[in-house]
Amino acid sequence: SLPSNSHSIVRRPSLLPSISLVIVLLSIFIPLVLIFLLMLLLCWCCHHRNNNSHLSTCSSTPIKKSSHLINTVTSSPFRASITTNIHKQNSRHIPSSSSSTNTNFTNTYLRQTLLKAEAKHPNIHHHSLSENSLCEIPFTNIRFLQELGEGDYGRIYKGELIDNSNKCIIKTLQVEYATQQNRDEYSREIEIFRHIRHVNISCLLGICIQPQDAISIMIYERLNDGDLHEYLLQRSTTISLYQQRDLTDFLYISIQIISGMIYLAEKNFVHNDLSAKNILISEHMDIKISNIARYRPKYDTDYYKIANRSLPVRWMAIESLLSGIYSEMSDIWSFGVLLWEIFSYGTQPYYGRTNPEVIEMIRDRKLLTCPTNCPKRIYAVMCSCWEELSEQRPTFIELMKRFRQFEEKSATLSSTTSSSLVDVQPVGNQGNIQTPKYQTFIAPPTTSSFVRNDTLPTSGRNAPQSVVVDRDSIRFEV
């Protein structure tokens, strides 16, 4: 008989328990390794970000368009866009709406401005070409030339940078003004202006802090030839008659102002004091918008003190005067008055009238009349800026398009009187639509104490009396 195989078969141990154990261990170990690697990656990113943030000596926190910024600097013409009463000075915010306007030249100007600043100020500690960067300027590199006036935090000076003789405006925070409120407002102004970079705006070049003297200094750009008001007065004495080149130059100046104001509007800022005295100009007629005229004693009569605030009533929109509403449209009104100043060669708006009288005249819609020899199409733009309803006024983007058209026509037309832009009469809507008439006014010069003496017209230009103008006869044709 055959032997039984039951005892000859060797049983091998099963591998299933060991394989299951390995799978369990791997399912625990692999996620732990992945989590550990992820944590290392996050730590490295945070460390790298912190290192980059310390590359600049002055750290910055960008102001987003959608953020709200309380600006209690009541005398600063640059402020967040607001719709509020002028007496509610502690509740001004930037609206949380993004701007719909966009231009091709804004980013180009921004980059050009930063590159020029880097080239012109090699000794300034300028660490990055970013919009929010801020420079620290050594005190030994600043030369004080002339006192311009007294600001909210200290004296304001005309100066220059010693290393390259570039002109600048110096705003100081001095010991006697260094209350906590002034310190906060001073810091807020720095925080606002560090985000403003445009070739046609007097930008903040940097700051200088001297702890031992308890003084802080802000350095702004300045041009060589004073302000636009002074330039226009000087130009009015060098010519006897209106010339075609005046129109070309005035259009060039106006386009630059519009360019700077488009940038401010995109940033949701309102200037609130747009006038010829706040436009810096160079010998080549390059301009920069500034905000220091209110601190200069020579322009005291341009401001009227209401509720402890100095207001430029001759340039203010009707809604700003009556309701305290400020917006891009109120700056549009001021730009219309600025245009009138340009084509009047620096004459003070409503000259010969006191500030309270000016307020009543604006309330009664007695507006400025067309300056002598001003092109009718330019005056039509002025009147569109003075529309009583702000939504009927053009935006700065629309004004840029119009002035580009004017510039092209001025370049192609001959300088003869018969073909110049001055004599091109606009074609209004002569249909059955009835539009109301309104009064425009320029008073003759008087000895009123409110008259700015250096702005009275020369004997060669007599101001017209109050007249009634038909709006159809001056309407701009697109």
Short mmCIF file of C-alpha atoms in Angstrom, two decimals:
data_model
loop_
_atom_site.label_atom_id
_atom_site.label_comp_id
_atom_site.label_asym_id
_atom_site.label_seq_id
_atom_site.Cartn_x
_atom_site.Cartn_y
_atom_site.Cartn_z
CA SER A 1 0.00 0.00 0.00
CA LEU A 2 1.10 3.53 -0.72
CA PRO A 3 2.16 5.66 2.17
CA SER A 4 -0.13 8.45 3.13
CA ASN A 5 0.81 11.99 1.86
CA SER A 6 -0.91 13.83 4.66
CA HIS A 7 2.24 13.96 6.72
CA SER A 8 4.59 14.67 3.81
CA ILE A 9 3.01 18.01 2.73
CA VAL A 10 4.75 21.07 4.34
CA ARG A 11 2.50 24.05 4.92
CA ARG A 12 4.08 27.48 4.07
CA PRO A 13 3.16 30.55 6.12
CA SER A 14 0.70 32.98 4.43
CA LEU A 15 2.06 36.41 3.14
CA LEU A 16 -1.26 38.20 3.37
CA PRO A 17 -0.86 39.53 6.94
CA SER A 18 2.57 41.10 6.21
CA ILE A 19 1.38 42.75 3.00
CA SER A 20 -1.60 44.23 4.80
CA LEU A 21 0.67 45.64 7.49
CA VAL A 22 2.91 47.33 4.91
CA ILE A 23 -0.09 48.89 3.20
CA VAL A 24 -1.36 50.26 6.49
CA LEU A 25 2.04 51.74 7.35
CA LEU A 26 2.41 53.33 3.93
CA SER A 27 -1.08 54.82 4.09
CA ILE A 28 -0.09 56.56 7.32
CA PHE A 29 3.50 57.49 6.47
CA ILE A 30 3.01 58.94 2.98
CA PRO A 31 0.37 61.55 4.02
CA LEU A 32 2.60 62.57 6.93
CA VAL A 33 5.52 63.08 4.58
CA LEU A 34 3.37 65.11 2.18
CA ILE A 35 2.06 67.29 5.01
CA PHE A 36 5.60 67.85 6.26
CA LEU A 37 6.82 68.86 2.80
CA LEU A 38 3.86 71.21 2.38
CA MET A 39 4.64 72.88 5.69
CA LEU A 40 8.27 73.33 4.65
CA LEU A 41 7.13 74.93 1.40
CA LEU A 42 4.80 77.33 3.22
CA CYS A 43 7.53 78.31 5.68
CA TRP A 44 9.94 78.99 2.83
CA CYS A 45 7.38 81.17 1.02
CA CYS A 46 6.67 83.22 4.16
CA HIS A 47 10.37 83.67 4.83
CA HIS A 48 11.00 84.74 1.23
CA ARG A 49 8.15 87.25 1.38
CA ASN A 50 9.45 88.79 4.61
CA ASN A 51 12.92 89.16 3.12
CA ASN A 52 11.51 90.99 0.11
CA SER A 53 9.48 93.33 2.29
CA HIS A 54 12.63 94.44 4.12
CA LEU A 55 14.49 95.41 0.97
CA SER A 56 12.98 98.89 1.18
CA THR A 57 13.85 101.23 4.04
CA CYS A 58 10.29 102.52 4.11
CA SER A 59 7.70 99.74 4.10
CA SER A 60 4.42 100.53 2.40
CA THR A 61 0.85 99.33 2.63
CA PRO A 62 -0.90 99.87 -0.69
CA ILE A 63 -4.24 101.66 -0.66
CA LYS A 64 -6.68 99.62 -2.69
CA LYS A 65 -9.36 101.31 -4.70
CA SER A 66 -11.96 99.32 -2.84
CA SER A 67 -10.66 100.39 0.58
CA HIS A 68 -11.91 103.28 2.69
CA LEU A 69 -9.50 105.94 3.85
CA ILE A 70 -10.50 108.61 6.36
CA ASN A 71 -8.79 111.87 5.43
CA THR A 72 -9.12 114.54 8.09
CA VAL A 73 -6.59 116.88 6.50
CA THR A 74 -9.21 119.55 5.93
CA SER A 75 -6.87 121.92 4.12
CA SER A 76 -5.40 119.41 1.70
CA PRO A 77 -6.83 119.89 -1.80
CA PHE A 78 -6.07 116.26 -2.66
CA ARG A 79 -8.60 114.09 -0.88
CA ALA A 80 -10.57 110.95 -1.35
CA SER A 81 -13.60 111.21 -3.57
CA ILE A 82 -16.55 112.12 -1.38
CA THR A 83 -20.21 113.08 -1.43
CA THR A 84 -20.81 114.78 1.87
CA ASN A 85 -21.42 118.11 3.55
CA ILE A 86 -18.46 120.42 4.03
CA HIS A 87 -19.27 120.75 7.73
CA LYS A 88 -18.96 116.98 8.27
CA GLN A 89 -15.20 117.11 8.17
CA ASN A 90 -14.62 113.88 10.05
CA SER A 91 -16.55 111.54 7.76
CA ARG A 92 -14.75 111.68 4.43
CA HIS A 93 -13.96 108.36 2.76
CA ILE A 94 -12.79 107.02 -0.53
CA PRO A 95 -15.77 105.33 -2.20
CA SER A 96 -15.55 101.58 -2.60
CA SER A 97 -16.16 101.66 -6.32
CA SER A 98 -13.62 100.87 -8.96
CA SER A 99 -13.00 103.43 -11.63
CA SER A 100 -14.26 102.58 -15.08
CA THR A 101 -11.99 105.06 -16.83
CA ASN A 102 -8.81 103.83 -18.44
CA THR A 103 -6.17 105.53 -20.59
CA ASN A 104 -3.24 104.31 -22.61
CA PHE A 105 -0.89 107.01 -21.39
CA THR A 106 -1.34 106.63 -17.62
CA ASN A 107 0.89 103.58 -17.22
CA THR A 108 3.41 105.04 -19.66
CA TYR A 109 3.60 108.30 -17.73
CA LEU A 110 3.89 106.36 -14.48
CA ARG A 111 6.90 104.41 -15.70
CA GLN A 112 8.52 107.50 -17.27
CA THR A 113 8.13 109.46 -14.05
CA LEU A 114 9.75 106.74 -11.96
CA LEU A 115 12.61 106.30 -14.41
CA LYS A 116 13.22 110.05 -14.49
CA ALA A 117 13.22 110.19 -10.71
CA GLU A 118 15.77 107.37 -10.59
CA ALA A 119 18.01 109.12 -13.11
CA LYS A 120 17.77 112.60 -11.58
CA HIS A 121 18.26 111.59 -7.95
CA PRO A 122 21.13 109.09 -7.85
CA ASN A 123 21.96 109.81 -4.22
CA ILE A 124 18.45 109.17 -2.99
CA HIS A 125 17.91 105.77 -1.39
CA HIS A 126 15.35 104.64 -3.95
CA HIS A 127 15.10 100.90 -3.57
CA SER A 128 12.39 99.87 -6.03
CA LEU A 129 10.58 101.19 -9.06
CA SER A 130 7.16 100.52 -7.63
CA GLU A 131 4.23 102.88 -7.36
CA ASN A 132 4.21 102.63 -3.58
CA SER A 133 7.93 103.13 -3.01
CA LEU A 134 9.20 106.04 -0.97
CA CYS A 135 12.65 107.55 -0.76
CA GLU A 136 14.68 108.71 2.22
CA ILE A 137 16.62 111.89 1.42
CA PRO A 138 19.61 112.88 3.60
CA PHE A 139 19.18 116.20 5.36
CA THR A 140 22.64 117.25 4.13
CA ASN A 141 21.34 116.97 0.56
CA ILE A 142 18.61 119.60 1.05
CA ARG A 143 19.12 123.34 0.53
CA PHE A 144 16.45 125.78 1.77
CA LEU A 145 16.12 128.76 -0.59
CA GLN A 146 12.98 130.75 0.23
CA GLU A 147 10.02 130.53 2.58
CA LEU A 148 6.75 130.26 0.66
CA GLY A 149 4.30 130.31 3.54
CA GLU A 150 3.05 128.61 6.65
CA GLY A 151 1.30 125.28 6.29
CA ASP A 152 -0.77 123.18 8.65
CA TYR A 153 2.21 121.42 10.21
CA GLY A 154 4.99 123.95 9.75
CA ARG A 155 6.65 126.25 7.26
CA ILE A 156 6.85 125.52 3.54
CA TYR A 157 9.99 126.37 1.61
CA LYS A 158 11.28 126.54 -1.91
CA GLY A 159 14.46 124.50 -2.10
CA GLU A 160 16.72 122.27 -4.13
CA LEU A 161 18.66 119.04 -3.82
CA ILE A 162 22.35 119.84 -3.47
CA ASP A 163 23.73 116.87 -5.38
CA ASN A 164 21.96 117.70 -8.65
CA SER A 165 20.40 121.18 -8.14
CA ASN A 166 16.91 119.83 -8.84
CA LYS A 167 14.20 122.16 -7.56
CA CYS A 168 11.85 120.99 -4.84
CA ILE A 169 9.14 122.06 -2.41
CA ILE A 170 9.88 121.42 1.27
CA LYS A 171 7.01 120.86 3.72
CA THR A 172 8.03 120.58 7.36
CA LEU A 173 6.53 119.21 10.55
CA GLN A 174 8.04 121.39 13.26
CA VAL A 175 8.14 121.02 17.03
CA GLU A 176 5.62 123.77 17.74
CA TYR A 177 3.09 122.13 15.39
CA ALA A 178 3.75 118.54 16.45
CA THR A 179 0.47 117.78 18.21
CA GLN A 180 -0.77 114.22 17.97
CA GLN A 181 -3.48 115.28 15.53
CA ASN A 182 -0.98 117.06 13.27
CA ARG A 183 1.36 114.08 13.41
CA ASP A 184 -1.46 111.78 12.35
CA GLU A 185 -2.50 114.09 9.52
CA TYR A 186 1.10 114.53 8.41
CA SER A 187 1.56 110.75 8.29
CA ARG A 188 -1.73 110.41 6.43
CA GLU A 189 -0.59 112.90 3.79
CA ILE A 190 2.61 110.91 3.29
CA GLU A 191 0.59 107.70 2.98
CA ILE A 192 -1.69 109.31 0.37
CA PHE A 193 0.97 110.97 -1.76
CA ARG A 194 3.29 107.98 -1.81
CA HIS A 195 0.72 106.32 -4.09
CA ILE A 196 0.56 109.23 -6.56
CA ARG A 197 3.00 108.96 -9.46
CA HIS A 198 2.36 110.92 -12.64
CA VAL A 199 4.49 113.11 -14.87
CA ASN A 200 1.98 116.00 -14.62
CA ILE A 201 1.59 115.92 -10.83
CA SER A 202 4.02 117.30 -8.27
CA CYS A 203 4.88 113.97 -6.66
CA LEU A 204 6.35 113.21 -3.28
CA LEU A 205 10.04 112.57 -3.93
CA GLY A 206 10.77 111.39 -0.43
CA ILE A 207 11.00 112.24 3.25
CA CYS A 208 13.73 113.26 5.65
CA ILE A 209 13.44 112.53 9.37
CA GLN A 210 15.74 114.12 11.93
CA PRO A 211 14.95 112.53 15.33
CA GLN A 212 17.45 114.69 17.19
CA ASP A 213 15.70 117.85 15.97
CA ALA A 214 12.19 116.40 16.22
CA ILE A 215 11.50 117.56 12.66
CA SER A 216 10.16 115.70 9.66
CA ILE A 217 10.35 116.91 6.07
CA MET A 218 8.42 116.04 2.92
CA ILE A 219 10.10 116.76 -0.41
CA TYR A 220 7.89 117.43 -3.46
CA GLU A 221 8.77 118.08 -7.09
CA ARG A 222 9.00 121.69 -8.25
CA LEU A 223 9.55 123.25 -11.67
CA ASN A 224 11.78 126.22 -12.40
CA ASP A 225 9.48 128.95 -13.68
CA GLY A 226 6.92 129.44 -10.92
CA ASP A 227 3.20 128.84 -11.33
CA LEU A 228 0.88 129.16 -14.31
CA HIS A 229 -0.79 132.31 -12.98
CA GLU A 230 2.54 134.14 -12.83
CA TYR A 231 3.44 132.81 -16.27
CA LEU A 232 0.18 134.05 -17.81
CA LEU A 233 0.58 137.51 -16.29
CA GLN A 234 4.11 137.77 -17.63
CA ARG A 235 2.99 136.61 -21.05
CA SER A 236 0.14 139.12 -21.16
CA THR A 237 2.64 141.99 -20.89
CA THR A 238 4.84 140.73 -23.73
CA ILE A 239 2.17 140.62 -26.43
CA SER A 240 -0.20 143.25 -27.74
CA LEU A 241 -2.61 141.05 -29.68
CA TYR A 242 -3.79 137.47 -29.52
CA GLN A 243 -1.60 135.22 -31.65
CA GLN A 244 -2.06 131.75 -33.09
CA ARG A 245 0.89 130.46 -31.09
CA ASP A 246 -0.98 131.36 -27.91
CA LEU A 247 -3.69 128.88 -28.84
CA THR A 248 -1.12 126.18 -29.55
CA ASP A 249 0.63 126.76 -26.23
CA PHE A 250 -2.61 127.00 -24.26
CA LEU A 251 -3.85 123.73 -25.75
CA TYR A 252 -0.56 122.04 -24.84
CA ILE A 253 -0.84 123.27 -21.25
CA SER A 254 -4.52 122.29 -21.00
CA ILE A 255 -3.90 118.76 -22.28
CA GLN A 256 -1.23 118.20 -19.65
CA ILE A 257 -3.58 119.39 -16.90
CA ILE A 258 -6.31 117.07 -18.16
CA SER A 259 -3.82 114.20 -18.23
CA GLY A 260 -2.92 114.71 -14.57
CA MET A 261 -6.57 115.03 -13.57
CA ILE A 262 -7.47 111.80 -15.39
CA TYR A 263 -4.87 110.05 -13.26
CA LEU A 264 -6.26 111.55 -10.03
CA ALA A 265 -9.81 110.59 -11.04
CA GLU A 266 -8.68 107.02 -11.71
CA LYS A 267 -7.18 106.96 -8.22
CA ASN A 268 -10.49 108.23 -6.77
CA PHE A 269 -8.98 111.52 -5.62
CA VAL A 270 -10.51 114.99 -5.87
CA HIS A 271 -8.22 118.02 -6.04
CA ASN A 272 -10.69 120.65 -4.74
CA ASP A 273 -8.40 123.58 -5.61
CA LEU A 274 -7.68 123.28 -9.32
CA SER A 275 -6.58 126.72 -10.53
CA ALA A 276 -3.72 128.43 -12.36
CA LYS A 277 -1.90 129.24 -9.13
CA ASN A 278 -1.67 125.52 -8.33
CA ILE A 279 -0.12 124.61 -11.69
CA LEU A 280 3.69 124.61 -11.70
CA ILE A 281 5.28 125.33 -15.08
CA SER A 282 8.73 125.06 -16.63
CA GLU A 283 10.43 127.13 -19.31
CA HIS A 284 9.34 124.52 -21.87
CA MET A 285 5.71 124.77 -20.70
CA ASP A 286 5.75 121.37 -19.01
CA ILE A 287 3.38 121.46 -16.04
CA LYS A 288 2.80 119.73 -12.74
CA ILE A 289 -0.34 119.97 -10.62
CA SER A 290 0.39 120.98 -7.02
CA ASN A 291 -1.50 122.03 -3.89
CA ILE A 292 0.53 124.72 -2.12
CA ALA A 293 -1.05 127.96 -3.39
CA ARG A 294 -3.35 128.29 -0.38
CA TYR A 295 -0.29 128.66 1.87
CA ARG A 296 1.18 131.58 -0.09
CA PRO A 297 0.21 135.02 1.29
CA LYS A 298 0.00 136.54 -2.21
CA TYR A 299 -3.08 134.38 -2.91
CA ASP A 300 -4.94 135.06 0.33
CA THR A 301 -7.72 136.96 -1.46
CA ASP A 302 -8.51 133.90 -3.57
CA TYR A 303 -9.82 132.12 -0.47
CA TYR A 304 -12.85 132.76 1.67
CA LYS A 305 -12.96 131.47 5.22
CA ILE A 306 -16.14 129.53 5.98
CA ALA A 307 -16.53 127.33 9.08
CA ASN A 308 -12.78 127.56 9.82
CA ARG A 309 -11.94 126.42 6.30
CA SER A 310 -10.40 128.47 3.51
CA LEU A 311 -12.41 127.80 0.35
CA PRO A 312 -11.54 128.85 -3.23
CA VAL A 313 -15.11 129.96 -3.92
CA ARG A 314 -14.33 131.48 -7.33
CA TRP A 315 -13.35 128.04 -8.62
CA MET A 316 -15.87 125.91 -6.74
CA ALA A 317 -18.78 124.07 -8.31
CA ILE A 318 -22.28 125.11 -7.38
CA GLU A 319 -22.95 121.82 -5.56
CA SER A 320 -19.76 122.26 -3.54
CA LEU A 321 -20.73 125.77 -2.48
CA LEU A 322 -24.34 125.02 -1.65
CA SER A 323 -24.25 121.38 -0.52
CA GLY A 324 -20.62 120.56 0.15
CA ILE A 325 -20.57 117.84 -2.52
CA TYR A 326 -17.17 117.07 -4.01
CA SER A 327 -16.45 114.69 -6.89
CA GLU A 328 -14.66 114.48 -10.21
CA MET A 329 -17.46 116.66 -11.57
CA SER A 330 -16.64 119.45 -9.11
CA ASP A 331 -13.06 119.33 -10.38
CA ILE A 332 -14.49 119.57 -13.91
CA TRP A 333 -16.17 122.85 -12.92
CA SER A 334 -12.86 124.14 -11.53
CA PHE A 335 -11.11 123.12 -14.74
CA GLY A 336 -13.57 125.25 -16.70
CA VAL A 337 -12.63 128.25 -14.56
CA LEU A 338 -8.95 127.37 -15.01
CA LEU A 339 -9.47 127.40 -18.78
CA TRP A 340 -11.01 130.84 -18.42
CA GLU A 341 -7.92 131.97 -16.48
CA ILE A 342 -5.64 130.68 -19.23
CA PHE A 343 -7.44 132.46 -22.05
CA SER A 344 -7.79 135.60 -19.88
CA TYR A 345 -4.03 135.68 -19.28
CA GLY A 346 -4.24 135.21 -15.52
CA THR A 347 -7.17 137.47 -14.72
CA GLN A 348 -8.85 136.61 -11.43
CA PRO A 349 -12.32 135.10 -11.99
CA TYR A 350 -15.09 137.53 -11.03
CA TYR A 351 -12.48 140.17 -10.27
CA GLY A 352 -13.85 143.28 -8.62
CA ARG A 353 -16.42 141.26 -6.67
CA THR A 354 -16.17 140.12 -3.07
CA ASN A 355 -16.27 136.43 -2.26
CA PRO A 356 -19.82 136.59 -0.79
CA GLU A 357 -20.96 138.33 -3.98
CA VAL A 358 -19.33 135.61 -6.07
CA ILE A 359 -21.25 132.93 -4.17
CA GLU A 360 -24.54 134.70 -4.88
CA MET A 361 -23.63 135.16 -8.54
CA ILE A 362 -22.88 131.46 -8.95
CA ARG A 363 -26.13 130.64 -7.18
CA ASP A 364 -27.96 132.92 -9.65
CA ARG A 365 -26.15 131.32 -12.64
CA LYS A 366 -24.25 134.49 -13.55
CA LEU A 367 -21.21 132.85 -15.06
CA LEU A 368 -18.01 134.07 -16.66
CA THR A 369 -18.29 135.38 -20.19
CA CYS A 370 -16.06 134.46 -23.12
CA PRO A 371 -12.58 136.04 -22.86
CA THR A 372 -11.49 138.35 -25.65
CA ASN A 373 -10.34 136.41 -28.73
CA CYS A 374 -10.97 133.06 -27.06
CA PRO A 375 -12.10 130.47 -29.63
CA LYS A 376 -15.83 129.90 -29.41
CA ARG A 377 -15.35 126.15 -29.26
CA ILE A 378 -13.07 126.53 -26.25
CA TYR A 379 -15.65 128.71 -24.53
CA ALA A 380 -18.27 126.07 -25.33
CA VAL A 381 -16.15 123.59 -23.37
CA MET A 382 -15.97 126.04 -20.45
CA CYS A 383 -19.75 126.34 -20.39
CA SER A 384 -20.17 122.57 -20.51
CA CYS A 385 -17.98 122.37 -17.40
CA TRP A 386 -20.33 124.80 -15.63
CA GLU A 387 -23.55 122.87 -16.17
CA GLU A 388 -25.71 123.09 -13.06
CA LEU A 389 -26.36 119.34 -13.05
CA SER A 390 -23.05 117.58 -12.54
CA GLU A 391 -24.04 114.54 -14.61
CA GLN A 392 -24.36 116.81 -17.66
CA ARG A 393 -20.71 117.89 -17.45
CA PRO A 394 -18.02 116.08 -19.46
CA THR A 395 -15.51 113.80 -17.78
CA PHE A 396 -11.78 114.40 -18.04
CA ILE A 397 -11.58 111.50 -20.50
CA GLU A 398 -14.10 113.27 -22.75
CA LEU A 399 -12.25 116.56 -22.35
CA MET A 400 -9.04 114.87 -23.46
CA LYS A 401 -10.72 113.70 -26.66
CA ARG A 402 -12.01 117.20 -27.38
CA PHE A 403 -8.69 118.90 -26.76
CA ARG A 404 -6.86 116.35 -28.90
CA GLN A 405 -9.23 117.33 -31.70
CA PHE A 406 -8.55 121.01 -31.05
CA GLU A 407 -4.81 120.33 -31.10
CA GLU A 408 -5.02 118.50 -34.43
CA LYS A 409 -7.09 121.28 -36.00
CA SER A 410 -4.76 123.95 -34.64
CA ALA A 411 -1.77 122.14 -36.14
CA THR A 412 -3.34 121.81 -39.58
CA LEU A 413 -4.95 125.23 -39.85
CA SER A 414 -2.92 128.17 -41.08
CA SER A 415 -2.17 131.09 -38.78
CA THR A 416 -4.26 133.52 -40.83
CA THR A 417 -7.29 135.02 -39.16
CA SER A 418 -9.66 133.63 -41.76
CA SER A 419 -8.73 130.01 -41.14
CA SER A 420 -7.78 129.89 -37.49
CA LEU A 421 -9.68 128.00 -34.85
CA VAL A 422 -10.71 131.35 -33.38
CA ASP A 423 -13.03 132.11 -36.26
CA VAL A 424 -14.50 128.64 -36.66
CA GLN A 425 -17.99 129.15 -35.31
CA PRO A 426 -19.56 126.10 -33.69
CA VAL A 427 -22.78 124.85 -35.16
CA GLY A 428 -25.43 124.46 -32.52
CA ASN A 429 -28.71 122.63 -32.58
CA GLN A 430 -30.90 125.09 -34.43
CA GLY A 431 -33.99 122.89 -34.40
CA ASN A 432 -37.15 123.26 -32.37
CA ILE A 433 -35.47 122.36 -29.08
CA GLN A 434 -35.68 125.37 -26.80
CA THR A 435 -32.79 125.75 -24.38
CA PRO A 436 -32.79 128.35 -21.63
CA LYS A 437 -30.52 131.34 -21.60
CA TYR A 438 -28.28 132.21 -18.71
CA GLN A 439 -26.24 135.20 -17.70
CA THR A 440 -22.48 135.42 -17.89
CA PHE A 441 -20.64 138.07 -15.96
CA ILE A 442 -17.31 139.82 -15.62
CA ALA A 443 -17.27 142.95 -13.50
CA PRO A 444 -15.10 145.99 -14.26
CA PRO A 445 -12.12 146.49 -11.94
CA THR A 446 -12.79 148.24 -8.64
CA THR A 447 -10.83 149.16 -5.55
CA SER A 448 -12.40 146.35 -3.56
CA SER A 449 -10.11 144.82 -0.97
CA PHE A 450 -10.99 141.42 -2.40
CA VAL A 451 -9.36 142.21 -5.75
CA ARG A 452 -6.03 140.56 -6.35
CA ASN A 453 -4.03 143.55 -7.56
CA ASP A 454 -1.66 141.65 -9.83
CA THR A 455 -4.51 140.11 -11.81
CA LEU A 456 -6.23 143.25 -13.09
CA PRO A 457 -6.27 143.32 -16.90
CA THR A 458 -3.94 145.54 -18.84
CA SER A 459 -5.25 148.64 -20.54
CA GLY A 460 -5.15 146.82 -23.87
CA ARG A 461 -7.83 144.34 -22.78
CA ASN A 462 -11.08 145.81 -21.57
CA ALA A 463 -13.47 143.46 -19.81
CA PRO A 464 -16.98 143.17 -21.26
CA GLN A 465 -20.04 143.97 -19.22
CA SER A 466 -22.71 141.49 -18.18
CA VAL A 467 -24.34 139.94 -21.23
CA VAL A 468 -26.88 137.25 -22.01
CA VAL A 469 -25.56 134.38 -24.12
CA ASP A 470 -27.65 131.95 -26.13
CA ARG A 471 -26.44 128.44 -25.29
CA ASP A 472 -27.24 127.22 -28.81
CA SER A 473 -24.74 129.65 -30.27
CA ILE A 474 -21.84 128.17 -28.32
CA ARG A 475 -22.66 124.48 -28.23
CA PHE A 476 -19.75 122.23 -29.12
CA GLU A 477 -20.18 120.07 -32.19
CA VAL A 478 -18.65 116.60 -31.86
#
